[in-house]
Amino acid sequence: MTETSARSVDAKHVSPGRPDFLTVRNFDFFYGKKQALFDITMDIPEKRVTALIGPSGCGKSTLLRNFNRMNELIDGIRHSGDIRLLGQSIFDKTVEVIALRRSVGMVFQKSNPFPKSIYENVVYGLRIGGESKKSVLDEAVERSLRGAALWDEAKDRLHESALGLSGGQMQRLCIARAIANRPKVLLMDEPCSALDPIATVKVEELIHELKQEFTIIIVTHNMQQATRCSDKTAFFYLGKLIEFAETQKIFSNPVQKQTEDYITGRFG
Amino acid sequence: MSEQDPKSRAIAEIRLGPDLFHLLCWVASAAAVATLGLIIYEIVSGAWPAMQKFGLGFLTSSSWVPNRENFGIFPFIIGTAASSFIAILFALPLGLAIAIFLSENFLPLPVRQVVRFVVEMLAAIPSVVYGLWGIFVVIPLMKIFGAWAVSTFHGVPVLETLFAPPAYGNSMLTASIVLALMILPTLTAISRNSLTAVPGTLREGAYALGATRWEAILGVILPTAAPGVVAATILALGRAMGETMAVAMLIGNSSRLSWSLLSPGGTLAGLLANQFGEAEGMQVNSLMFAALILVVITLFVNLLGEAVLRYTQNQTAGIR
Amino acid sequence: MDSIVTHAPDFFSDTKPGSTKLISRSLWNRILSFFCVGLSLLTLIPLVSIVYLVLKNGLPLLKWSVFTELPPAAGMVGGGFGNAVLGTLVMVGLGLVISAPIGILSAIYINEYAPSSRLAQAVRIVAKLLTGIPSIICGVFAFAVVVATTGAFSAYAGGVALAVLMLPTILLTSEQALLGVQHAFREASYGLGATKFQTIVRIVLPDALPAIMTGIMLAVARAAGETAPLIFTALFSQFWAKSLSEPTASLSVLIYNFSTVPFPHQVQMAWTASLVLVAFVTLANITAQLVFSKKH
């Protein structure tokens, strides 16, 4: 079922990373008695964009929320199998979940800036990590906002409320906030579903930029988006990983019948 | 309507019922509005002779001697404010802790429901029963505490003044502690509402950036809910200022001012409860004047609280 | 190539390498949680204490005779508080008879007839303000309106005081009840050719009734427990009231009077009266909740 890419070093990537950066092995996941994920095994490559696609309820978001253990906020969940980041199990007893979440950042479907200033939103992760030097924070704000392509729009209003930004700007602020932590992995849960087309283009361009530095995993409903911005695509259906390959291959020449049906719009 | 054919007269008669009902509803509404006006009118007109005789000196004078027709309510204004503020001092941390406890999942839902039920029960117990309980439980405890505090804090600046002897059981401190219990449900309920109104996405956002639970609570959730907590505190303060029976039974009803929390004090509501039944002449007018002051203070505090609460609701609506 | 060994520490540990923090963030987190849970459970203590003492001190004297006999005179034993139970019921009933029609009808007016009229806005503001008025002010009002004009303390005066106390609760919960009626019901009724009056009486009110009853029960529970509005309106009486225009006993004033006397028997009777009062108030509250949850 799993097809690990043989050509993980692609010429168009500036700094190709290791193919087994983030590994999922025989991963089952349950909400109470209901099983949401079945025996998932996949290797997510470093500094590339991996898209998770599939119809609603197929488990793609559930898997995404396991990478930073956000599912643990829900009562009555359990899992078997393992997820490893750089070979280290993220479920290991010695792993502090708050440290894991700094290494694996997340951007949500609906932008969720805190009711604070733009500046304070960006430095939130650093502040709770104990950083209080103004020079470090200032530097991080500029770096992160530039990284999220928001610097030019926001540099003159850093100390105004983040709630005054437009929808697309808010989402880019949330991206800036996530990358201020200098994560290894950036998870994006349908980051453009609440945005208009112009804001969507901006975020997609941003994703292209960000993969120079970060390993990105994006959940999307939008197949054009998957083809536009991902290198690899995983298709999920009813909690199972049906097919995982180079994006180009999935969309031009899928191996599985279900994948073909889905991408050609016959269901979902 | 008079010279119409029988059919339309019948319709007119049928319409009489509905119109009467409409009218009744209007009259009831007018009566409801008139109630507040009437309350204020009756109290002002009752207070009028005292207002003319004492003027603003009534508020600043400290002597309340009915048989010499000498009336001033300064100690009772101070007592009302002090007992309420001290009660808030006790109730705020407790109420906030319970509100957070109820909106988080520290313990399983059934345990939280028990705590919630208990807090709601506290609201249902009549004031006079709190007073009875206070007389037989809190006052004896406070006598012991008072003796201990007097000897312990002797010679310590500030504390020596706050816990100066003699230590009475009926005291400002006793009344404040029981008051704190009584306003706890108000404080908890409104705080909890404003905490649960904070969108879950903000909490997720904080967690996703690596915040611990309490970093999320203290750094994001509580600041977002803060105006609601402020409103809860103000409304609870309003309740505490108007609370009568338990305070009247526990505070000692003295018009002597003292810095010591262990001395008796008095409140406006307690003054009314104690003296109205047997008052005559100018004393009644003076009590009416005191009632007017109490109404003005509590109305002001409640309006302020409602205004903050409304501001909060608009505010959280903006975040969503 | 990255290795696990070099990455693991700064990856997965709570503190920065070389951090000198004495208490880790996770430990702080646990301390605060413990503290918060501890404070919350602390509130159980006073409530348990109140309930325990009311039962322990109240049960011994709780016999049928306390509901039929008159209060014992100072220093005497035996007797009961039958007149006070009756007085409380009568005055709460009087209060309800006055406040319920005004409250419910004005709720209908501000929600069905003229929701955005000046009068409706005034009613909403006044109701909110009345909830914030101290209960003793209701007593002062009734004193001025009834006692001062008739020259006598009476059950009427107590009833008026309680009516003012109950009015905002009934009005505001009735308004919420009417707001809770689905708009589709009204439209369906109008669509079938019903008049406004028919729609209100046949569709809206029956649907809102359980929630209105909840409001009434809550108001009754609160009024039954109140002492302050009665203390100088109905006053108290050692005897059965012969009419509504004479001083009338009530449970709450009895508790107040007996709590400060030096006679153990009277004090114990205060506890027994507290038990009856708390039981009644709790029962009324639970009924209100049940009526309400039946609807939702």
Coordinates of N, CA and C in Angstrom, one line a residue, chain B residues 117-140 170 174-186 239 243-251, chain C residues 43-51 53-54 225-227 252 255-256 259 270-271 273-275 277-278 281:
Chain B
F117 N -23.4 21.6 41.3 CA -24.6 21.5 42.1 C -24.5 22.1 43.5
V118 N -23.3 21.8 44.1 CA -23.0 22.4 45.4 C -23.1 23.9 45.4
V119 N -22.4 24.5 44.3 CA -22.4 26.0 44.3 C -23.8 26.5 44.0
E120 N -24.6 25.8 43.2 CA -26.0 26.3 43.0 C -26.8 26.1 44.3
M121 N -26.5 25.1 45.0 CA -27.2 24.9 46.3 C -26.9 26.1 47.3
L122 N -25.6 26.5 47.2 CA -25.3 27.7 48.1 C -26.2 28.9 47.8
A123 N -26.6 29.0 46.5 CA -27.4 30.1 46.2 C -28.8 30.0 46.7
A124 N -29.3 28.7 46.9 CA -30.6 28.5 47.3 C -30.9 28.6 48.7
I125 N -29.8 28.5 49.6 CA -30.0 28.6 51.0 C -30.4 30.0 51.4
P126 N -31.6 30.1 52.2 CA -32.0 31.4 52.6 C -31.0 32.1 53.5
S127 N -31.0 33.4 53.3 CA -30.0 34.3 54.0 C -30.1 34.1 55.5
V128 N -31.3 33.9 56.0 CA -31.5 33.8 57.5 C -30.9 32.5 58.0
V129 N -30.9 31.5 57.1 CA -30.2 30.2 57.5 C -28.7 30.4 57.6
Y130 N -28.2 31.1 56.6 CA -26.7 31.5 56.7 C -26.4 32.2 58.0
G131 N -27.4 33.1 58.4 CA -27.2 33.8 59.6 C -27.1 32.9 60.8
L132 N -28.1 31.9 60.9 CA -28.2 31.0 62.0 C -26.9 30.1 62.0
W133 N -26.5 29.6 60.9 CA -25.3 28.8 60.8 C -24.1 29.7 61.2
G134 N -24.0 30.9 60.8 CA -22.9 31.8 61.2 C -22.8 32.0 62.7
I135 N -24.0 32.1 63.3 CA -24.0 32.3 64.8 C -23.4 31.1 65.5
F136 N -23.8 29.9 65.0 CA -23.4 28.7 65.7 C -22.1 28.1 65.2
V137 N -21.6 28.5 64.1 CA -20.4 27.9 63.5 C -19.3 28.9 63.4
V138 N -19.6 30.0 62.6 CA -18.5 30.9 62.3 C -18.1 31.8 63.5
I139 N -19.1 32.2 64.2 CA -18.8 33.1 65.4 C -17.9 32.4 66.4
P140 N -18.2 31.1 66.8 CA -17.2 30.4 67.7 C -15.8 30.3 67.1
N170 N -19.0 38.6 66.9 CA -19.8 39.4 66.0 C -19.0 40.5 65.4
T174 N -16.4 38.2 60.5 CA -17.4 37.2 60.5 C -18.4 37.4 59.4
A175 N -19.0 38.6 59.4 CA -20.0 38.9 58.4 C -19.4 38.8 57.0
S176 N -18.2 39.3 56.8 CA -17.6 39.2 55.4 C -17.4 37.8 54.9
I177 N -17.0 36.9 55.9 CA -16.7 35.5 55.5 C -18.0 34.9 55.0
V178 N -19.1 35.1 55.8 CA -20.4 34.5 55.4 C -20.9 35.1 54.1
L179 N -20.7 36.5 54.0 CA -21.1 37.1 52.7 C -20.4 36.5 51.5
A180 N -19.1 36.3 51.7 CA -18.3 35.7 50.6 C -18.9 34.4 50.1
L181 N -19.4 33.6 51.1 CA -20.0 32.3 50.7 C -21.3 32.6 49.9
M182 N -22.0 33.6 50.3 CA -23.3 33.9 49.7 C -23.2 34.5 48.3
I183 N -22.1 35.2 48.0 CA -22.0 35.8 46.7 C -21.2 34.8 45.7
L184 N -20.7 33.8 46.3 CA -19.9 32.8 45.5 C -20.6 32.3 44.3
P185 N -21.9 31.9 44.4 CA -22.6 31.4 43.2 C -22.7 32.4 42.1
T186 N -23.0 33.7 42.4 CA -23.1 34.7 41.4 C -21.8 34.9 40.7
R239 N -24.6 42.6 45.0 CA -25.4 41.6 45.8 C -25.0 41.7 47.3
E243 N -27.2 42.6 50.7 CA -27.5 41.5 51.5 C -27.8 41.9 52.9
T244 N -28.9 41.4 53.5 CA -29.4 42.0 54.8 C -29.3 41.0 55.9
M245 N -30.0 39.9 55.9 CA -30.3 39.2 57.2 C -29.0 38.6 57.8
A246 N -28.3 37.9 56.9 CA -27.1 37.2 57.5 C -26.1 38.2 58.1
V247 N -26.0 39.3 57.4 CA -25.1 40.4 57.9 C -25.6 41.0 59.2
A248 N -26.9 41.3 59.2 CA -27.5 41.8 60.4 C -27.3 40.9 61.6
M249 N -27.4 39.6 61.3 CA -27.2 38.6 62.4 C -25.8 38.5 62.9
L250 N -24.8 38.9 62.1 CA -23.4 38.5 62.4 C -22.5 39.7 62.6
I251 N -22.9 40.9 62.1 CA -21.9 41.9 62.1 C -21.8 42.7 63.4
Chain C
T43 N -15.1 24.5 48.8 CA -16.4 25.0 48.9 C -17.4 23.9 49.4
L44 N -17.0 22.7 49.2 CA -17.9 21.6 49.7 C -18.1 21.7 51.2
I45 N -17.0 22.1 51.9 CA -17.0 22.1 53.4 C -18.1 22.9 54.0
P46 N -18.2 24.3 53.7 CA -19.3 25.0 54.3 C -20.7 24.4 54.0
L47 N -20.9 24.0 52.7 CA -22.2 23.5 52.4 C -22.6 22.2 53.2
V48 N -21.6 21.3 53.2 CA -21.8 20.1 54.0 C -22.1 20.5 55.5
S49 N -21.3 21.4 56.0 CA -21.5 21.9 57.4 C -22.9 22.4 57.6
I50 N -23.4 23.2 56.7 CA -24.7 23.8 56.8 C -25.8 22.7 56.8
V51 N -25.7 21.9 55.8 CA -26.7 20.8 55.6 C -26.7 19.9 56.8
L53 N -25.7 20.5 59.9 CA -26.2 21.1 61.1 C -27.7 21.3 61.1
V54 N -28.2 21.7 59.9 CA -29.6 21.9 59.8 C -30.3 20.5 60.1
G225 N -37.8 32.1 51.1 CA -36.6 32.1 52.0 C -36.3 33.5 52.5
E226 N -37.0 34.5 51.9 CA -36.6 35.9 52.2 C -37.1 36.3 53.6
T227 N -36.3 37.0 54.3 CA -36.7 37.5 55.6 C -36.8 39.1 55.6
S252 N -39.3 32.5 58.0 CA -38.0 33.1 58.0 C -37.8 34.1 59.2
I255 N -37.2 32.2 62.4 CA -35.8 31.8 62.5 C -35.0 32.9 63.0
Y256 N -35.2 34.1 62.5 CA -34.4 35.3 62.9 C -34.7 35.6 64.3
S259 N -33.3 32.9 66.7 CA -31.8 32.6 66.6 C -31.0 33.3 67.7
A270 N -35.6 27.1 65.9 CA -35.1 27.9 64.8 C -34.5 26.9 63.8
W271 N -33.7 25.9 64.3 CA -33.1 25.0 63.4 C -34.1 24.1 62.7
A273 N -37.2 25.0 62.0 CA -37.8 25.8 61.0 C -36.9 26.0 59.8
S274 N -35.6 26.1 60.1 CA -34.6 26.1 59.0 C -34.7 24.9 58.1
L275 N -34.8 23.7 58.7 CA -34.9 22.5 58.0 C -36.1 22.5 57.1
L277 N -37.7 25.1 56.0 CA -37.6 26.1 55.0 C -36.6 25.7 53.9
V278 N -35.5 25.1 54.3 CA -34.5 24.7 53.3 C -35.1 23.6 52.4
V281 N -37.5 25.2 50.0 CA -36.8 26.0 48.9 C -36.1 25.0 47.9

